[in-house]
XYZ file of C-alpha atoms in Angstrom:
394
model
C -68.188 23.667 -130.222
C -69.295 24.390 -133.801
C -68.737 20.804 -134.885
C -70.643 19.627 -131.808
C -73.616 21.736 -132.929
C -73.448 20.150 -136.378
C -73.583 16.679 -134.821
C -76.555 17.528 -132.622
C -78.506 19.142 -135.453
C -77.713 16.110 -137.625
C -79.243 13.837 -134.999
C -82.607 15.527 -135.623
C -82.740 13.826 -138.996
C -82.298 10.432 -137.340
C -84.480 10.810 -134.285
C -87.751 8.927 -134.199
C -90.700 10.517 -136.014
C -88.486 13.337 -137.261
C -87.525 11.084 -140.162
C -90.707 12.001 -141.973
C -90.643 15.759 -141.358
C -88.232 18.570 -142.102
C -87.378 21.036 -139.361
C -86.607 24.701 -139.987
C -86.538 27.362 -137.311
C -84.902 30.690 -136.517
C -83.762 31.059 -132.924
C -81.634 33.817 -131.419
C -80.920 35.154 -134.889
C -79.545 31.788 -136.057
C -81.226 29.496 -138.577
C -81.530 25.737 -137.908
C -82.550 23.281 -140.645
C -82.703 19.478 -140.597
C -84.473 16.763 -142.574
C -84.187 14.115 -145.267
C -83.809 16.709 -148.054
C -83.050 20.288 -147.030
C -83.431 22.844 -149.824
C -83.785 26.522 -149.024
C -83.066 29.983 -150.373
C -81.587 31.705 -147.350
C -81.806 35.278 -146.211
C -80.125 34.800 -142.861
C -78.815 37.602 -140.678
C -76.996 35.233 -138.306
C -75.367 31.813 -138.473
C -76.894 28.840 -140.311
C -76.880 25.191 -139.147
C -78.081 22.612 -141.689
C -78.092 18.807 -141.534
C -79.742 16.066 -143.578
C -79.263 13.495 -146.288
C -79.274 16.024 -149.137
C -78.572 19.710 -148.476
C -78.985 22.403 -151.129
C -78.804 26.058 -150.115
C -78.737 29.327 -152.037
C -79.441 32.963 -151.193
C -77.307 34.785 -148.643
C -76.148 34.488 -145.030
C -74.443 37.247 -143.077
C -72.857 34.927 -140.525
C -71.249 31.489 -140.661
C -72.697 28.395 -142.337
C -72.375 24.891 -140.847
C -73.621 22.071 -143.095
C -73.411 18.284 -142.615
C -75.023 15.585 -144.763
C -74.501 12.935 -147.391
C -74.729 15.273 -150.410
C -74.013 18.929 -149.598
C -74.345 21.726 -152.179
C -73.862 25.274 -150.850
C -74.467 28.106 -153.325
C -75.179 30.649 -150.594
C -73.277 33.935 -150.550
C -71.644 33.550 -147.129
C -70.516 36.571 -145.166
C -68.578 34.629 -142.517
C -66.924 31.202 -142.399
C -68.211 28.072 -144.118
C -67.942 24.612 -142.525
C -69.160 21.613 -144.552
C -68.885 17.829 -144.228
C -70.393 15.022 -146.298
C -69.763 12.307 -148.832
C -69.980 14.881 -151.646
C -69.453 18.570 -150.905
C -69.823 21.283 -153.555
C -69.300 24.982 -152.838
C -70.603 27.368 -155.505
C -71.062 30.682 -153.659
C -68.634 33.357 -152.519
C -67.346 33.168 -148.946
C -66.368 36.278 -146.987
C -63.944 34.514 -144.641
C -62.520 30.952 -144.362
C -63.750 27.637 -145.771
C -63.229 24.257 -144.070
C -64.700 21.216 -145.842
C -64.221 17.447 -145.620
C -65.671 14.523 -147.561
C -65.046 11.812 -150.109
C -65.364 14.303 -152.971
C -64.956 18.025 -152.225
C -65.142 20.764 -154.882
C -65.231 24.541 -155.114
C -66.571 25.909 -158.406
C -65.156 28.862 -160.327
C -67.823 31.104 -158.763
C -66.794 30.176 -155.204
C -64.335 32.975 -154.478
C -62.899 32.665 -150.945
C -61.771 35.864 -149.224
C -59.926 33.975 -146.474
C -58.209 30.586 -146.232
C -59.415 27.403 -147.948
C -58.984 24.050 -146.180
C -60.042 20.878 -148.054
C -59.732 17.302 -146.776
C -60.923 14.238 -148.724
C -60.330 11.566 -151.340
C -60.912 13.713 -154.436
C -60.360 17.459 -154.122
C -61.121 20.007 -156.851
C -60.285 23.689 -156.329
C -61.566 25.976 -159.087
C -62.602 29.048 -157.072
C -59.987 31.779 -156.440
C -58.461 31.845 -152.938
C -57.341 35.159 -151.449
C -55.732 33.598 -148.393
C -53.805 30.344 -147.939
C -54.691 26.945 -149.368
C -54.485 23.698 -147.404
C -55.387 20.537 -149.329
C -54.990 17.004 -147.948
C -56.328 14.371 -150.333
C -55.753 11.380 -152.565
C -56.306 13.192 -155.875
C -56.014 16.979 -155.918
C -56.884 19.155 -158.933
C -55.983 22.848 -158.714
C -57.414 25.187 -161.349
C -57.600 28.509 -159.525
C -55.334 31.391 -158.438
C -54.097 31.274 -154.844
C -52.923 34.630 -153.538
C -51.330 33.243 -150.381
C -49.243 30.195 -149.527
C -50.257 26.619 -150.327
C -49.727 23.357 -148.459
C -50.701 20.306 -150.492
C -50.446 16.669 -149.428
C -51.649 14.315 -152.154
C -51.171 11.006 -153.918
C -51.553 12.716 -157.285
C -51.669 16.427 -158.090
C -52.695 18.015 -161.393
C -52.950 21.643 -162.460
C -55.483 23.348 -164.713
C -54.881 26.359 -166.989
C -56.040 28.826 -164.290
C -53.772 27.447 -161.553
C -51.415 29.947 -159.940
C -49.776 30.184 -156.505
C -48.450 33.625 -155.566
C -46.957 32.578 -152.248
C -44.828 29.585 -151.255
C -45.762 25.951 -151.847
C -45.111 23.085 -149.445
C -45.672 19.884 -151.403
C -45.797 16.346 -150.007
C -46.624 13.387 -152.210
C -45.910 9.679 -152.580
C -45.026 10.177 -156.244
C -42.699 12.702 -157.865
C -44.940 15.513 -159.119
C -43.844 18.055 -161.690
C -45.097 21.588 -161.023
C -45.277 23.861 -164.107
C -43.282 27.087 -163.954
C -46.425 29.072 -164.849
C -48.043 27.887 -161.588
C -45.130 28.728 -159.281
C -41.361 29.049 -159.763
C -39.305 26.139 -158.486
C -37.454 28.441 -156.057
C -40.640 28.923 -154.024
C -41.402 25.190 -153.730
C -40.448 23.157 -150.672
C -40.808 19.416 -151.085
C -41.316 17.261 -148.027
C -41.165 13.487 -148.162
C -44.496 11.846 -147.461
C -44.547 8.072 -147.387
C -47.955 6.796 -146.301
C -46.774 3.402 -145.105
C -43.872 4.816 -143.131
C -46.124 7.465 -141.589
C -48.464 4.833 -140.169
C -45.540 2.748 -138.913
C -44.036 5.791 -137.177
C -47.391 6.534 -135.595
C -47.614 2.990 -134.223
C -44.041 3.128 -132.927
C -44.803 6.346 -131.046
C -47.129 4.377 -128.738
C -44.543 1.758 -127.844
C -43.433 1.975 -124.237
C -46.295 4.249 -123.261
C -47.877 3.066 -120.029
C -51.604 3.634 -119.945
C -53.004 4.407 -116.473
C -54.762 1.505 -114.829
C -57.511 3.729 -113.455
C -58.553 7.221 -114.546
C -57.778 9.999 -112.134
C -60.493 11.969 -110.363
C -59.914 14.930 -112.676
C -60.283 12.719 -115.742
C -63.595 11.371 -114.460
C -64.870 14.845 -113.670
C -63.784 16.208 -117.067
C -65.510 13.358 -118.902
C -68.681 13.895 -116.856
C -68.618 17.644 -117.481
C -68.161 17.271 -121.243
C -70.902 14.619 -121.439
C -73.288 16.769 -119.397
C -72.702 19.839 -121.569
C -73.268 17.769 -124.700
C -76.525 16.274 -123.372
C -77.802 19.678 -122.215
C -77.018 21.183 -125.605
C -78.788 18.292 -127.304
C -81.817 18.725 -125.043
C -81.915 22.487 -125.648
C -82.005 22.009 -129.419
C -84.823 19.461 -129.281
C -86.842 21.494 -126.769
C -86.477 24.504 -129.051
C -87.177 22.900 -132.421
C -89.720 20.165 -131.590
C -91.118 20.951 -128.104
C -94.561 19.399 -128.706
C -93.147 16.105 -129.937
C -90.753 15.925 -126.976
C -93.603 16.548 -124.532
C -95.747 13.868 -126.178
C -92.993 11.249 -125.918
C -92.119 12.407 -122.396
C -95.697 11.821 -121.201
C -95.722 8.367 -122.777
C -92.645 7.336 -120.770
C -94.454 7.822 -117.434
C -98.101 7.159 -118.356
C -97.555 3.855 -120.200
C -94.246 2.587 -118.797
C -94.776 -1.165 -119.345
C -95.957 -0.851 -122.931
C -93.230 1.713 -123.649
C -90.593 -0.581 -122.116
C -91.668 -3.482 -124.362
C -91.644 -1.213 -127.414
C -88.123 -0.176 -126.417
C -87.017 -3.829 -126.395
C -88.515 -4.281 -129.866
C -87.059 -1.061 -131.240
C -83.568 -1.618 -129.865
C -83.597 -5.261 -131.031
C -84.517 -4.113 -134.533
C -81.651 -1.619 -134.559
C -79.063 -4.170 -133.415
C -80.493 -6.702 -135.889
C -79.852 -4.248 -138.731
C -76.091 -4.774 -138.436
C -75.825 -8.526 -139.310
C -78.777 -8.354 -141.722
C -77.184 -5.450 -143.600
C -73.835 -7.239 -143.727
C -75.422 -10.485 -145.028
C -76.757 -8.689 -148.112
C -73.131 -8.095 -149.197
C -74.069 -4.922 -151.083
C -75.143 -3.438 -147.756
C -71.726 -3.856 -146.093
C -70.778 -0.178 -146.738
C -73.906 0.830 -144.779
C -72.948 -1.100 -141.624
C -71.169 1.949 -140.114
C -74.366 3.966 -140.622
C -76.353 1.271 -138.797
C -73.876 1.413 -135.889
C -74.134 5.213 -135.879
C -77.937 4.959 -135.764
C -77.678 2.691 -132.695
C -75.416 5.206 -130.938
C -77.674 8.165 -131.762
C -80.916 6.403 -130.753
C -79.324 5.033 -127.551
C -78.222 8.546 -126.512
C -81.534 10.198 -127.391
C -83.530 7.463 -125.653
C -81.481 7.793 -122.466
C -81.899 11.581 -122.458
C -85.653 11.441 -123.173
C -86.405 8.899 -120.435
C -84.257 10.692 -117.856
C -86.136 13.896 -118.611
C -89.516 12.143 -118.464
C -88.883 10.472 -115.102
C -87.437 13.664 -113.618
C -90.469 15.687 -114.749
C -92.767 13.084 -113.196
C -90.950 13.358 -109.856
C -91.145 17.163 -109.980
C -94.907 16.992 -110.676
C -95.341 14.627 -107.722
C -94.022 17.428 -105.491
C -96.528 19.951 -106.920
C -94.213 21.167 -109.621
C -95.342 23.408 -112.474
C -97.312 21.597 -115.199
C -95.823 23.883 -117.846
C -92.369 24.945 -116.639
C -90.206 27.493 -118.406
C -87.485 26.516 -120.867
C -84.811 27.195 -118.232
C -86.558 25.029 -115.635
C -86.761 22.175 -118.130
C -82.997 22.360 -118.633
C -82.445 22.467 -114.862
C -84.633 19.356 -114.517
C -82.579 17.551 -117.161
C -79.333 18.598 -115.456
C -80.509 17.217 -112.103
C -81.636 13.981 -113.770
C -78.233 13.514 -115.455
C -76.418 14.118 -112.155
C -78.689 11.729 -110.252
C -78.250 8.925 -112.767
C -74.481 9.514 -112.821
C -74.359 9.072 -109.042
C -76.332 5.825 -109.335
C -73.614 4.482 -111.654
C -71.347 4.129 -108.625
C -73.719 1.523 -107.187
C -72.754 -1.887 -108.627
C -75.391 -3.537 -110.805
C -78.121 -1.054 -109.761
C -76.590 1.756 -111.786
C -76.389 -0.404 -114.909
C -80.004 -1.569 -114.518
C -81.277 2.010 -114.086
C -79.358 3.281 -117.123
C -80.461 0.414 -119.356
C -84.075 0.753 -118.215
C -84.011 4.456 -119.086
C -82.617 3.666 -122.531
C -85.392 1.128 -123.209
C -88.096 3.520 -122.009
C -86.773 6.330 -124.185
C -86.331 4.128 -127.251
C -89.837 2.743 -126.654
C -91.347 6.236 -126.704
C -89.463 7.046 -129.904
C -90.555 3.726 -131.455
C -94.178 4.466 -130.604
C -93.879 7.872 -132.224
C -92.282 6.382 -135.316
C -94.957 3.701 -135.617
C -97.688 6.338 -135.379
C -96.282 7.927 -138.533
C -96.535 4.742 -140.607
C -99.564 3.059 -138.973
C -102.775 5.033 -139.242
C -105.308 5.217 -136.401
C -107.782 2.299 -136.759
C -110.557 4.081 -134.871
C -112.181 5.824 -137.895
C -112.396 2.558 -139.832
C -113.778 0.791 -136.758
C -116.455 3.454 -136.361
C -117.547 3.047 -139.985
C -117.720 -0.745 -139.625
C -119.823 -0.507 -136.457
C -122.158 2.010 -138.074
C -122.738 -0.308 -141.039
C -123.593 -3.227 -138.720
C -126.082 -1.147 -136.810
C -127.783 -0.067 -140.025
C -128.033 -3.686 -141.120
């Protein structure tokens, strides 16, 4: 559930007009932050959720910290657990419990003392902060230059030790190459070496699927479980947006029903532009590494557009039956839940269900496109008024 919250908060940085504005709010004792560049000195009494392109935090947090972005730098003194994911992750503050971090390059500085377990996953791993609990490091290149009071499990292509490296417990070591472990780090009697051949591992994984018959049709329970998980995810996503940016959601929701044709056409344009990003990005050659990000943007915008339009249409139907113009937060969530269920039922009708779903996506994307365009294209009315005034004076 924690990683699901990270993903939903991260979508705020990609959603429509939110690209140009940072979001920071405290709700239920927790702190939520999202934006292009998130930099804050925290004084949080609860948990912290941060997402963006660049994340830099300091200060203190009594609860857990969840951070996801491209470049993540956490110097906060964390009282609970720390979860971080990004291309580059740097941890420079003390952590009262466990640390779990993943990325291309992951590092804990000498000041990042961890009172619990440390779990690092990535291409280049650097551990310089002392670890009171156990160490788990899965990476291509691992550099250990810190004391580890508990056991250690290291899987690496190459492993090097700094002058401060020490393992007080047992070491389970798996590597493609033969790695020599200095006696000052850990005696040989406490080292267990396990063979780890990357190529053979992948071949064994592929062989494990041989002879496995996949079901032709999903069972009823599988369908219900998938629907339940999807519904919970969409409701959680809606709750976060309705909490952090309620005015912007209401503005886009009204556009869906008040200007449906124009919004639909804007949705066609917006979705076409997103899909066109993939081949255009690939044709530039240097943009090939960014193709996965373009595909991710399509997935995020598609999901948010579907949810926004379903909510907008459902609210319009409720208003048609003399519903409340300004319903409570709970009633908004109930409306979204009923809309999701209704659209799911329509999916069982051939062709009609697909048309309804796709139309909702285009309406939602159109509303988001209109909001995004309003950020970059100024209102022409003031200039038009000045021009008309000058003509009258002439």
